mmCIF file of C-alpha atoms in Angstrom:
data_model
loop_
_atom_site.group_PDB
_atom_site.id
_atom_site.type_symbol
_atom_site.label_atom_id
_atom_site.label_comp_id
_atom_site.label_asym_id
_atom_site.label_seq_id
_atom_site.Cartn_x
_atom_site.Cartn_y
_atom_site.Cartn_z
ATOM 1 C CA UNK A 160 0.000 0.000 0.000
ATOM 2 C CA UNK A 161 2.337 2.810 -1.398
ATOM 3 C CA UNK A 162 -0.230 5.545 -0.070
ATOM 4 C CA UNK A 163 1.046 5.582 3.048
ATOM 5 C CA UNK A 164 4.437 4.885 2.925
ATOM 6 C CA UNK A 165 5.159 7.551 -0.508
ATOM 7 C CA UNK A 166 7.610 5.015 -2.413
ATOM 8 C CA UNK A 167 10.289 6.115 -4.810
ATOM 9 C CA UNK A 168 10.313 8.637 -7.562
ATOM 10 C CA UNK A 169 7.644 9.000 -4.775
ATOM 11 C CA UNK A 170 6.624 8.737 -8.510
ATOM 12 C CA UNK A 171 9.326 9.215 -10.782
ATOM 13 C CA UNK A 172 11.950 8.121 -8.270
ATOM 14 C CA UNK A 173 10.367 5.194 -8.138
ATOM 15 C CA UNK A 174 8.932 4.752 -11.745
ATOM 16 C CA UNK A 175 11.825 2.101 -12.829
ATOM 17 C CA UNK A 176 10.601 -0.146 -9.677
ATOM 18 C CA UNK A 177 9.810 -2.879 -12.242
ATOM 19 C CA UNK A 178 9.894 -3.766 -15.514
ATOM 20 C CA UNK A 179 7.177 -6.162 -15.321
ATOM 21 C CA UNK A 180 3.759 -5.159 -17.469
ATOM 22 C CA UNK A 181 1.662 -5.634 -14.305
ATOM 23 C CA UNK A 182 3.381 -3.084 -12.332
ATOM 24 C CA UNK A 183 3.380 -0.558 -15.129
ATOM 25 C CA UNK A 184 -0.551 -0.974 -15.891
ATOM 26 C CA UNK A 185 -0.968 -0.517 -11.941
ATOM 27 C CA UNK A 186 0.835 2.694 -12.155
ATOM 28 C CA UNK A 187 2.172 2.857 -8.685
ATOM 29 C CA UNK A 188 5.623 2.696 -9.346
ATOM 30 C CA UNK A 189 4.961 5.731 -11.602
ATOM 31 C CA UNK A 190 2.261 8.092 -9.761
ATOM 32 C CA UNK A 191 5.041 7.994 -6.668
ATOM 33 C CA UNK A 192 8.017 8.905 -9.188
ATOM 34 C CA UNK A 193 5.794 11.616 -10.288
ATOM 35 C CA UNK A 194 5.412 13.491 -7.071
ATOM 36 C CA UNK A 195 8.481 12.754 -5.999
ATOM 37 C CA UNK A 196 9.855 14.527 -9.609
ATOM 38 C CA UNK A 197 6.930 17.338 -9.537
ATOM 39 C CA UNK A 198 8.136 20.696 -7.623
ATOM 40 C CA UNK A 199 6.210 21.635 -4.924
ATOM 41 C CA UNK A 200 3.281 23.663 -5.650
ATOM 42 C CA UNK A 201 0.307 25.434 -3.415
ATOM 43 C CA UNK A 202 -1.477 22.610 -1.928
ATOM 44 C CA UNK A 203 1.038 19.861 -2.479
ATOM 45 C CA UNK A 204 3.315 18.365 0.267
ATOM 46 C CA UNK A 205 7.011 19.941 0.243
ATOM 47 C CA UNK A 206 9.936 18.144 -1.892
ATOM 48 C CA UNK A 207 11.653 15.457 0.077
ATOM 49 C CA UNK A 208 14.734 16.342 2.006
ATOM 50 C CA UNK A 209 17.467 14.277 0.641
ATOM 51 C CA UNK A 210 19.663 12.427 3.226
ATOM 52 C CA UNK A 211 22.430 10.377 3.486
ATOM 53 C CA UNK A 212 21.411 6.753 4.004
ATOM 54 C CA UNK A 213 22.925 4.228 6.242
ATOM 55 C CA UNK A 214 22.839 0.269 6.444
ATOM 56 C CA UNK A 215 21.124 0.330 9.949
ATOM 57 C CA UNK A 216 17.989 2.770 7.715
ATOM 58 C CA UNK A 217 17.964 0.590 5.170
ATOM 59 C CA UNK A 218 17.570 -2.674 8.043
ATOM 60 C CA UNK A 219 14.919 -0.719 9.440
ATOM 61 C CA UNK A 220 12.745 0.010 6.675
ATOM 62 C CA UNK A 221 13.209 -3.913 5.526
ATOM 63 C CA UNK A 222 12.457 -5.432 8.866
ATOM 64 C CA UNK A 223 9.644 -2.766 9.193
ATOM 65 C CA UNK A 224 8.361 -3.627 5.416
ATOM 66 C CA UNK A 225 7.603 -7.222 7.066
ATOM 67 C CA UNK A 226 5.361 -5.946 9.319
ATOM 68 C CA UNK A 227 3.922 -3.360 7.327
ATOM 69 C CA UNK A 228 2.698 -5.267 5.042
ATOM 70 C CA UNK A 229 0.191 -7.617 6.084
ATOM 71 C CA UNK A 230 -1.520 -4.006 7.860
ATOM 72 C CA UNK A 231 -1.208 -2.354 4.507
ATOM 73 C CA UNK A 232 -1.863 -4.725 1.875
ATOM 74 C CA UNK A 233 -5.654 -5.247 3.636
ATOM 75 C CA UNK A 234 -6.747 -1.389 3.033
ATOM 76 C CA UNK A 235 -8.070 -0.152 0.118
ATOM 77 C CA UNK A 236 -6.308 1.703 -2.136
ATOM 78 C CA UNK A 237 -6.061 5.809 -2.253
ATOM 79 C CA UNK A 238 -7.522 5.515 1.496
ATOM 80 C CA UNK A 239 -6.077 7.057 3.902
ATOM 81 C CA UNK A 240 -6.071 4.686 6.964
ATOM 82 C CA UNK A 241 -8.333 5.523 10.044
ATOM 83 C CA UNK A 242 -5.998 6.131 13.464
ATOM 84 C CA UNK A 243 -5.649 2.925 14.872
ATOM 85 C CA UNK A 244 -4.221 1.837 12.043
ATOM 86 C CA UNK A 245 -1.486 4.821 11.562
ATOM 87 C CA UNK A 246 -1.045 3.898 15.316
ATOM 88 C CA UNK A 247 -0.037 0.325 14.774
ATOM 89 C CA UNK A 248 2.170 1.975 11.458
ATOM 90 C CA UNK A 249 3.862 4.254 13.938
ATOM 91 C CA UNK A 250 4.766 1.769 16.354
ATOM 92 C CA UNK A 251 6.386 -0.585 13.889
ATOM 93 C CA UNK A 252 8.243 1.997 12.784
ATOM 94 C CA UNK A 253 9.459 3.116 16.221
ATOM 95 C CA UNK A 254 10.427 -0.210 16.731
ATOM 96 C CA UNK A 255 12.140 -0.538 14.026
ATOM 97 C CA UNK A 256 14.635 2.248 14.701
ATOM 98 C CA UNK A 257 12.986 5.296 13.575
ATOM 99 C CA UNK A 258 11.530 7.962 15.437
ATOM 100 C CA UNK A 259 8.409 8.645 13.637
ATOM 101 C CA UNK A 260 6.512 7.843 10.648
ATOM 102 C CA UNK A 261 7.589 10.799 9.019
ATOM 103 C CA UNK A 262 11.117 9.720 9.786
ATOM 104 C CA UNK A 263 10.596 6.212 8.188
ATOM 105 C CA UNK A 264 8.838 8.014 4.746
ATOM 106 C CA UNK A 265 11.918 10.461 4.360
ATOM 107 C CA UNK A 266 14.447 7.256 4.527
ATOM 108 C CA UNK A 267 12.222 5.355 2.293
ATOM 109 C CA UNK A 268 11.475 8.207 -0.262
ATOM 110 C CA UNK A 269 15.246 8.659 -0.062
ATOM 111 C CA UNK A 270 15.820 4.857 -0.941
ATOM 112 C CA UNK A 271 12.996 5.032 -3.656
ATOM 113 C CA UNK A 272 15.038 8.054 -5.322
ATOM 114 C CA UNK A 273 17.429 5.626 -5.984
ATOM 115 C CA UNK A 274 15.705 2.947 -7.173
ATOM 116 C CA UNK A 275 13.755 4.474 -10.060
ATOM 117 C CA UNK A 276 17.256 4.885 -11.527
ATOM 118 C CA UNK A 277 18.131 1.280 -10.965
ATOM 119 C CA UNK A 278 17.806 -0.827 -13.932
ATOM 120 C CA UNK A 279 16.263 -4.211 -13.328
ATOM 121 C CA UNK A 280 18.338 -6.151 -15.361
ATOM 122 C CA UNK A 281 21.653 -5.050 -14.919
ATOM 123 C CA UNK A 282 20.857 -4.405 -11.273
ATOM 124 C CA UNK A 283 23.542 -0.647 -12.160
ATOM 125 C CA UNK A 284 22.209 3.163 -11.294
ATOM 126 C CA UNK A 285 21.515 4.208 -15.050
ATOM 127 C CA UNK A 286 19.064 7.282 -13.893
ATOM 128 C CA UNK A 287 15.654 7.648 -13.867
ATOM 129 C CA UNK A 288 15.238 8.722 -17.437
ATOM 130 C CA UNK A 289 16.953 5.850 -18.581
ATOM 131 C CA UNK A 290 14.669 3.615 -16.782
ATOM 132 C CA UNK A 291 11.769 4.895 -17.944
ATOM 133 C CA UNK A 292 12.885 4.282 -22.095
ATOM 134 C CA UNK A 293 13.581 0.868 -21.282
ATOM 135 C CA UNK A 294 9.772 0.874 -19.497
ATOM 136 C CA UNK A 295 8.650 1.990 -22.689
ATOM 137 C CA UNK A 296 10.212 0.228 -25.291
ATOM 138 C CA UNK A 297 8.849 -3.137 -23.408
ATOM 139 C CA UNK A 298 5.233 -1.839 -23.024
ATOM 140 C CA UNK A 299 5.256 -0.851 -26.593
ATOM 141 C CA UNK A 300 6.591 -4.367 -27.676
ATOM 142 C CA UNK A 301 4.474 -6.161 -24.887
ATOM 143 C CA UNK A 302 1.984 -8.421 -27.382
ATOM 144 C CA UNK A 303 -0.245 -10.035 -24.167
ATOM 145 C CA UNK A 304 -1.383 -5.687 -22.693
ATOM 146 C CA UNK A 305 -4.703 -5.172 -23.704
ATOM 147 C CA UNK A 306 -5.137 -2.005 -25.757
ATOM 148 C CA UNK A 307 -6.262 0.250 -23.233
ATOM 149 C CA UNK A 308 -3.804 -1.095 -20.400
ATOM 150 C CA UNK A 309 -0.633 -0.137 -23.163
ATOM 151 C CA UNK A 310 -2.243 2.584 -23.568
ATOM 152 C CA UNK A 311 -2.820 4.265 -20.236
ATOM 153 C CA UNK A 312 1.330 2.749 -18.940
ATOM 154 C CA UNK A 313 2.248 4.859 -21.984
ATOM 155 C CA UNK A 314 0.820 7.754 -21.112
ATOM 156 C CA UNK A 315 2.345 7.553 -17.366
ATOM 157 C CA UNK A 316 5.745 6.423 -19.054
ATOM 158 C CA UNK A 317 5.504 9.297 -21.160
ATOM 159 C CA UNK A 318 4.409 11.617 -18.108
ATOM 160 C CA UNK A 319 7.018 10.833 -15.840
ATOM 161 C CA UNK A 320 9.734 10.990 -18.525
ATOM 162 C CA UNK A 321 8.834 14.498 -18.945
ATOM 163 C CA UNK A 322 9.017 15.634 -15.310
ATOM 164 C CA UNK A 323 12.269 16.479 -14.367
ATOM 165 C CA UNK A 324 14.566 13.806 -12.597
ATOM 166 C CA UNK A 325 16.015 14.727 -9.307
ATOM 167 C CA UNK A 326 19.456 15.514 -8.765
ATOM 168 C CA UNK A 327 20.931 12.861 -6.152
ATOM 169 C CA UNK A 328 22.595 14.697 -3.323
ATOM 170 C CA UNK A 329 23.704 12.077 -1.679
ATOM 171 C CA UNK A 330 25.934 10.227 -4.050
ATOM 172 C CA UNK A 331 27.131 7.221 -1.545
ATOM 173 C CA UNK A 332 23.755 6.341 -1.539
ATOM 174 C CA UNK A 333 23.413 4.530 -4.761
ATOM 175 C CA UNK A 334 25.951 2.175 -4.037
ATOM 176 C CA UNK A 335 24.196 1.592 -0.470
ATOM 177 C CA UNK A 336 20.638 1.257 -2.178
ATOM 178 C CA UNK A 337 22.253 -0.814 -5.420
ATOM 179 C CA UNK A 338 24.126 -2.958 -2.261
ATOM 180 C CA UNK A 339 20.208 -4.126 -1.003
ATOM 181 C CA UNK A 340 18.387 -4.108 -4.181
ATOM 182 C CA UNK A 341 17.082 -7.278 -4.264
ATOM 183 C CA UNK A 342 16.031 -7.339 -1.011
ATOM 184 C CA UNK A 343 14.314 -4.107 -1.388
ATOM 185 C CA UNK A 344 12.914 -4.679 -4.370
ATOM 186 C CA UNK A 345 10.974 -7.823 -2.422
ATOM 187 C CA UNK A 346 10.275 -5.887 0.807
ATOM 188 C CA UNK A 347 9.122 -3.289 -1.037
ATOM 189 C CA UNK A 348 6.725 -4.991 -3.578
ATOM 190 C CA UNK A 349 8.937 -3.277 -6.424
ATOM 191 C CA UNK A 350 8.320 -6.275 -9.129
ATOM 192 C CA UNK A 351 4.575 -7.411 -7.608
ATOM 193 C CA UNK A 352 2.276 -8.515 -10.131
#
């Protein structure tokens, strides 16, 4: 459930999550690489605030991801969850080494940043942008999308390859995110059909 936890190109950051067809026709991966791209504007929550990762953040957010999970994959999507439920999100989080919620969503935008620019395959950094072509060229090949389902991951490719990709501040943390990526990538629900 990505609404509450504002994954990776917390649109475009995120947008290169997965290469599978399923993920792209869901257009998680993308709408949080979007708003992570988008500047801030009247009304919209403030950019992220870049930070330098560590291992222990990165242990957190998986071991907290385990937990997470089973809360937020049972709420509907674009919901926002009632208190008792941000209450039990808050405490996992706590335990987990952070020391808020907020906390947790600024490491994990901050790791999502990263991995939009991942490329599946090759498991390398190649950018954002990058990401996104390769997105497209497979949608556009992809024989088994129905019309309308190419059609709409398209149109989101093509979106978030227009927004402007962030600038990493933080260089060190590519190779720290690149380090855990397939264990992100599962805790995370990156490649989820």
């Amino acid at each position: 459930m990505r609404v509450f936890v504002r994954p990776v190109l917390t649109a475009l950051s995120i947008a290169c999550l997965s290469v599978s067809v399923a993920a792209l026709s869901t257009g998680a991966a993308l709408a949080q690489a979007k708003q992570d791209a988008a500047p801030a504007q009247a009304g919209q929550p403030p950019a992220m605030k870049q930070i330098p990762l560590t291992d222990k953040q990165i242990d957190g957010v998986l071991a907290a991801q385990k937990e997470m999970n089973p809360i937020t994959d049972k709420l509907p999507d674009n919901v926002q969850p009632d208190p008792k439920v941000m209450a039990q999100l808050e405490a996992i989080v706590k335990k987990n080494g952070f020391a808020s919620y907020d906390d947790y969503n600024n490491v994990l935008d901050n790791i999502s940043l990263i991995l939009g620019g991942i490329d599946p395959a090759s498991k390398k950094y190649v950018g954002s942008e990058a990401v996104l072509k390769g997105q497209i060229a497979q949608v556009e090949a992809d024989k088994k999308m129905s019309a309308n389902d190419k059609k709409q991951a398209l149109a989101d490719l093509n979106a978030a390859l227009k927004a402007p990709e962030p600038q990493i501040e933080n260089k060190g943390n590519i190779d720290l995110v690149v380090k855990y990526y397939d264990k992100l990538n599962e805790a995370l629900g990156v490649d989820e059909q």
